[in-house]
Amino acid sequence: MESDRRRDQGIMRFCSIASGSSGNCYILTFFDGKSYTQSIMVECGIPIKEILRKNVENQVKTADLKCCLVTHGHGDHDRAYQDIRDRYIPIFASKETLEDNRDYSPARELISGEIKVVAPDLIVLPFEVCHDFPGSMGFIIFNRVTGDKVLFINDCKYVEYDLSEFTFDYVFICLLYTSDAADDLIGVD
């Protein structure tokens, strides 16, 4: 019965602000047990003005964002990096991506296989993915209140990290490769 009630509540909300080679930006809003107050941005690869405009259109309060996760340091994933940082929104990424943006901080460095608390009720387990930017990552995002797990993979050739021990409530995979590469990533013959 509990699982039915949780499903009706809509434990997570997902908003695609932008997706594709011209820019990527997503907002994930998690239920904290009482309301939808745990919002994070994943990718900030479009101009800040566009992010702000689309957030208003989608009733997302930019000031309420708890953090931003960035998969890698290509412009279509981190174009608004400095603007997001200037709004005091903590950005978590690999050492390579943080250094590429001249913003390295061990407190915000994501290390493959090491859990990091990124918001009061959200934990991220980053993992390496194969891409041409060093330190590219995918994320498993855990909601400590509901127990939900989100898999987020964006713009990679393949994933070697063993995901078999996890059961995901939400899966977001965005690939900018051939269909054969996509089949290889998810194990389709």
C-alpha atoms as a printed R data frame, in Angstrom:
    type eleno elety resid chain resno      x      y       z
1   ATOM     1    CA   MET     A     1  0.000  0.000   0.000
2   ATOM     2    CA   GLU     A     2  2.863  2.388   0.841
3   ATOM     3    CA   SER     A     3  4.373  2.002  -2.632
4   ATOM     4    CA   ASP     A     4  1.017  2.884  -4.240
5   ATOM     5    CA   ARG     A     5  0.701  6.021  -2.104
6   ATOM     6    CA   ARG     A     6  4.261  7.070  -2.932
7   ATOM     7    CA   ARG     A     7  3.653  6.524  -6.637
8   ATOM     8    CA   ASP     A     8  0.568  8.756  -6.484
9   ATOM     9    CA   GLN     A     9  2.567 11.508  -4.772
10  ATOM    10    CA   GLY     A    10  5.041 11.726  -7.646
11  ATOM    11    CA   ILE     A    11  8.240 11.483  -5.626
12  ATOM    12    CA   MET     A    12 10.351 13.330  -8.170
13  ATOM    13    CA   ARG     A    13  9.675 15.941 -10.816
14  ATOM    14    CA   PHE     A    14 11.883 16.236 -13.889
15  ATOM    15    CA   CYS     A    15 12.143 19.263 -16.139
16  ATOM    16    CA   SER     A    16 14.237 19.255 -19.312
17  ATOM    17    CA   ILE     A    17 15.303 22.869 -19.829
18  ATOM    18    CA   ALA     A    18 17.552 21.929 -22.783
19  ATOM    19    CA   SER     A    19 18.879 18.721 -24.293
20  ATOM    20    CA   GLY     A    20 21.229 18.080 -27.174
21  ATOM    21    CA   SER     A    21 24.471 19.236 -28.754
22  ATOM    22    CA   SER     A    22 23.460 22.910 -28.475
23  ATOM    23    CA   GLY     A    23 23.129 22.636 -24.684
24  ATOM    24    CA   ASN     A    24 21.948 20.525 -21.765
25  ATOM    25    CA   CYS     A    25 20.193 21.555 -18.567
26  ATOM    26    CA   TYR     A    26 17.784 19.600 -16.377
27  ATOM    27    CA   ILE     A    27 16.024 20.318 -13.093
28  ATOM    28    CA   LEU     A    28 15.208 17.462 -10.722
29  ATOM    29    CA   THR     A    29 12.927 18.291  -7.799
30  ATOM    30    CA   PHE     A    30 12.614 15.757  -5.016
31  ATOM    31    CA   PHE     A    31  9.944 15.244  -2.403
32  ATOM    32    CA   ASP     A    32 11.327 15.836   1.120
33  ATOM    33    CA   GLY     A    33  8.489 14.130   2.966
34  ATOM    34    CA   LYS     A    34  6.311 17.249   3.089
35  ATOM    35    CA   SER     A    35  6.795 19.177  -0.133
36  ATOM    36    CA   TYR     A    36  8.936 19.478  -3.245
37  ATOM    37    CA   THR     A    37 11.811 21.551  -1.891
38  ATOM    38    CA   GLN     A    38 14.947 19.661  -2.877
39  ATOM    39    CA   SER     A    39 15.689 20.956  -6.397
40  ATOM    40    CA   ILE     A    40 18.989 20.394  -8.157
41  ATOM    41    CA   MET     A    41 20.261 21.284 -11.599
42  ATOM    42    CA   VAL     A    42 22.090 18.694 -13.655
43  ATOM    43    CA   GLU     A    43 24.182 20.328 -16.386
44  ATOM    44    CA   CYS     A    44 24.284 24.065 -17.035
45  ATOM    45    CA   GLY     A    45 25.135 24.010 -20.737
46  ATOM    46    CA   ILE     A    46 23.044 26.920 -22.006
47  ATOM    47    CA   PRO     A    47 23.308 30.682 -21.388
48  ATOM    48    CA   ILE     A    48 22.173 31.798 -17.937
49  ATOM    49    CA   LYS     A    49 19.479 34.080 -19.392
50  ATOM    50    CA   GLU     A    50 17.892 31.078 -21.068
51  ATOM    51    CA   ILE     A    51 18.100 29.030 -17.845
52  ATOM    52    CA   LEU     A    52 16.447 31.833 -15.863
53  ATOM    53    CA   ARG     A    53 13.701 32.345 -18.466
54  ATOM    54    CA   LYS     A    54 12.909 28.635 -18.716
55  ATOM    55    CA   ASN     A    55 12.950 28.253 -14.942
56  ATOM    56    CA   VAL     A    56 10.280 30.962 -14.683
57  ATOM    57    CA   GLU     A    57  8.233 29.268 -17.443
58  ATOM    58    CA   ASN     A    58  8.446 25.975 -15.531
59  ATOM    59    CA   GLN     A    59  7.812 27.512 -12.092
60  ATOM    60    CA   VAL     A    60 11.312 26.651 -10.855
61  ATOM    61    CA   LYS     A    61 12.867 29.110  -8.420
62  ATOM    62    CA   THR     A    62 16.529 29.390  -9.378
63  ATOM    63    CA   ALA     A    63 17.388 30.719  -5.915
64  ATOM    64    CA   ASP     A    64 16.023 27.495  -4.384
65  ATOM    65    CA   LEU     A    65 18.408 25.224  -6.310
66  ATOM    66    CA   LYS     A    66 20.515 23.289  -3.803
67  ATOM    67    CA   CYS     A    67 23.341 22.514  -6.240
68  ATOM    68    CA   CYS     A    68 24.344 21.812  -9.816
69  ATOM    69    CA   LEU     A    69 25.931 18.552 -10.988
70  ATOM    70    CA   VAL     A    70 28.023 18.685 -14.165
71  ATOM    71    CA   THR     A    71 28.949 15.498 -16.049
72  ATOM    72    CA   HIS     A    72 31.931 16.983 -17.895
73  ATOM    73    CA   GLY     A    73 33.572 20.167 -19.087
74  ATOM    74    CA   HIS     A    74 32.258 20.628 -22.608
75  ATOM    75    CA   GLY     A    75 30.407 23.873 -23.303
76  ATOM    76    CA   ASP     A    76 27.099 22.161 -24.021
77  ATOM    77    CA   HIS     A    77 27.218 20.894 -20.408
78  ATOM    78    CA   ASP     A    78 28.874 23.766 -18.511
79  ATOM    79    CA   ARG     A    79 28.338 26.972 -20.528
80  ATOM    80    CA   ALA     A    80 26.715 28.827 -17.592
81  ATOM    81    CA   TYR     A    81 29.150 27.432 -14.996
82  ATOM    82    CA   GLN     A    82 30.528 30.810 -13.863
83  ATOM    83    CA   ASP     A    83 27.063 32.397 -13.778
84  ATOM    84    CA   ILE     A    84 25.662 29.533 -11.685
85  ATOM    85    CA   ARG     A    85 28.630 29.762  -9.302
86  ATOM    86    CA   ASP     A    86 28.191 33.543  -9.068
87  ATOM    87    CA   ARG     A    87 24.624 32.890  -7.839
88  ATOM    88    CA   TYR     A    88 26.108 30.916  -4.926
89  ATOM    89    CA   ILE     A    89 24.775 27.607  -6.184
90  ATOM    90    CA   PRO     A    90 27.422 24.971  -5.372
91  ATOM    91    CA   ILE     A    91 28.651 23.054  -8.416
92  ATOM    92    CA   PHE     A    92 29.798 19.451  -8.034
93  ATOM    93    CA   ALA     A    93 31.875 17.775 -10.743
94  ATOM    94    CA   SER     A    94 35.063 15.812 -11.332
95  ATOM    95    CA   LYS     A    95 38.413 17.407 -10.550
96  ATOM    96    CA   GLU     A    96 39.052 17.797 -14.293
97  ATOM    97    CA   THR     A    97 35.788 19.667 -14.872
98  ATOM    98    CA   LEU     A    98 36.270 21.896 -11.815
99  ATOM    99    CA   GLU     A    99 39.848 22.696 -12.887
100 ATOM   100    CA   ASP     A   100 38.743 23.353 -16.474
101 ATOM   101    CA   ASN     A   101 36.463 26.037 -15.034
102 ATOM   102    CA   ARG     A   102 39.249 27.369 -12.751
103 ATOM   103    CA   ASP     A   103 37.115 26.512  -9.733
104 ATOM   104    CA   TYR     A   104 38.692 23.479  -8.038
105 ATOM   105    CA   SER     A   105 37.531 22.733  -4.501
106 ATOM   106    CA   PRO     A   106 38.022 19.361  -2.792
107 ATOM   107    CA   ALA     A   107 34.668 19.905  -1.035
108 ATOM   108    CA   ARG     A   108 32.859 19.911  -4.405
109 ATOM   109    CA   GLU     A   109 34.983 17.319  -6.192
110 ATOM   110    CA   LEU     A   110 33.134 14.181  -7.216
111 ATOM   111    CA   ILE     A   111 35.285 11.050  -7.223
112 ATOM   112    CA   SER     A   112 34.122  7.936  -9.035
113 ATOM   113    CA   GLY     A   113 32.693  5.409  -6.585
114 ATOM   114    CA   GLU     A   114 32.710  7.788  -3.590
115 ATOM   115    CA   ILE     A   115 29.404  9.000  -2.132
116 ATOM   116    CA   LYS     A   116 28.966 12.775  -1.696
117 ATOM   117    CA   VAL     A   117 26.187 14.642   0.117
118 ATOM   118    CA   VAL     A   118 25.102 17.439  -2.266
119 ATOM   119    CA   ALA     A   119 21.932 18.679  -0.545
120 ATOM   120    CA   PRO     A   120 20.287 18.057   2.833
121 ATOM   121    CA   ASP     A   121 18.455 14.924   1.704
122 ATOM   122    CA   LEU     A   122 20.356 14.030  -1.484
123 ATOM   123    CA   ILE     A   123 23.445 11.879  -1.936
124 ATOM   124    CA   VAL     A   124 25.297 11.334  -5.214
125 ATOM   125    CA   LEU     A   125 27.372  8.343  -6.214
126 ATOM   126    CA   PRO     A   126 29.361  9.466  -9.273
127 ATOM   127    CA   PHE     A   127 30.902  6.959 -11.676
128 ATOM   128    CA   GLU     A   128 33.216  7.275 -14.654
129 ATOM   129    CA   VAL     A   129 31.849  7.084 -18.173
130 ATOM   130    CA   CYS     A   130 33.751  6.902 -21.442
131 ATOM   131    CA   HIS     A   131 33.832 10.243 -23.237
132 ATOM   132    CA   ASP     A   132 36.541 12.375 -24.843
133 ATOM   133    CA   PHE     A   133 36.677 14.793 -21.885
134 ATOM   134    CA   PRO     A   134 38.773 13.464 -18.968
135 ATOM   135    CA   GLY     A   135 36.855 12.871 -15.759
136 ATOM   136    CA   SER     A   136 33.444 12.505 -17.445
137 ATOM   137    CA   MET     A   137 30.839 11.099 -15.069
138 ATOM   138    CA   GLY     A   138 27.386  9.697 -14.675
139 ATOM   139    CA   PHE     A   139 25.443  9.932 -11.421
140 ATOM   140    CA   ILE     A   140 23.319  7.840  -9.120
141 ATOM   141    CA   ILE     A   141 21.277 10.265  -7.034
142 ATOM   142    CA   PHE     A   142 19.755  8.963  -3.786
143 ATOM   143    CA   ASN     A   143 16.850 10.655  -2.023
144 ATOM   144    CA   ARG     A   144 17.425  9.837   1.673
145 ATOM   145    CA   VAL     A   145 13.802 10.645   2.595
146 ATOM   146    CA   THR     A   146 11.984  8.456   0.060
147 ATOM   147    CA   GLY     A   147 14.746  5.968  -0.772
148 ATOM   148    CA   ASP     A   148 14.359  6.675  -4.488
149 ATOM   149    CA   LYS     A   149 17.341  6.210  -6.784
150 ATOM   150    CA   VAL     A   150 17.903  8.123 -10.023
151 ATOM   151    CA   LEU     A   151 20.358  7.064 -12.729
152 ATOM   152    CA   PHE     A   152 21.624  9.961 -14.841
153 ATOM   153    CA   ILE     A   153 23.917  9.352 -17.831
154 ATOM   154    CA   ASN     A   154 24.512 12.025 -20.440
155 ATOM   155    CA   ASP     A   155 26.700 12.103 -23.553
156 ATOM   156    CA   CYS     A   156 28.980  9.093 -23.271
157 ATOM   157    CA   LYS     A   157 30.160  6.213 -25.435
158 ATOM   158    CA   TYR     A   158 29.767  3.522 -22.785
159 ATOM   159    CA   VAL     A   159 29.745  2.807 -19.057
160 ATOM   160    CA   GLU     A   160 32.072  0.276 -17.448
161 ATOM   161    CA   TYR     A   161 30.926  0.933 -13.880
162 ATOM   162    CA   ASP     A   162 28.952 -2.029 -12.506
163 ATOM   163    CA   LEU     A   163 25.374 -0.822 -12.044
164 ATOM   164    CA   SER     A   164 23.946 -4.341 -11.606
165 ATOM   165    CA   GLU     A   165 23.582 -4.057  -7.807
166 ATOM   166    CA   PHE     A   166 21.202 -1.106  -8.108
167 ATOM   167    CA   THR     A   167 17.496 -0.890  -8.800
168 ATOM   168    CA   PHE     A   168 16.509  2.522 -10.126
169 ATOM   169    CA   ASP     A   169 13.228  4.339  -9.742
170 ATOM   170    CA   TYR     A   170 14.091  6.788 -12.528
171 ATOM   171    CA   VAL     A   171 16.530  6.413 -15.433
172 ATOM   172    CA   PHE     A   172 17.686  9.307 -17.597
173 ATOM   173    CA   ILE     A   173 20.049  8.484 -20.433
174 ATOM   174    CA   CYS     A   174 20.817 10.987 -23.171
175 ATOM   175    CA   LEU     A   175 23.201  9.877 -25.908
176 ATOM   176    CA   LEU     A   176 24.576 11.841 -28.805
177 ATOM   177    CA   TYR     A   177 26.032  8.826 -30.556
178 ATOM   178    CA   THR     A   178 24.931  6.319 -33.176
179 ATOM   179    CA   SER     A   179 22.196  3.824 -32.434
180 ATOM   180    CA   ASP     A   180 24.847  1.056 -32.356
181 ATOM   181    CA   ALA     A   181 26.676  2.911 -29.573
182 ATOM   182    CA   ALA     A   182 23.390  3.309 -27.686
183 ATOM   183    CA   ASP     A   183 22.669 -0.424 -28.072
184 ATOM   184    CA   ASP     A   184 26.148 -1.226 -26.742
185 ATOM   185    CA   LEU     A   185 25.645  1.051 -23.723
186 ATOM   186    CA   ILE     A   186 22.447 -0.627 -22.600
187 ATOM   187    CA   GLY     A   187 23.483 -4.150 -23.675
188 ATOM   188    CA   VAL     A   188 21.174 -4.720 -26.652
189 ATOM   189    CA   ASP     A   189 22.363 -7.246 -29.259
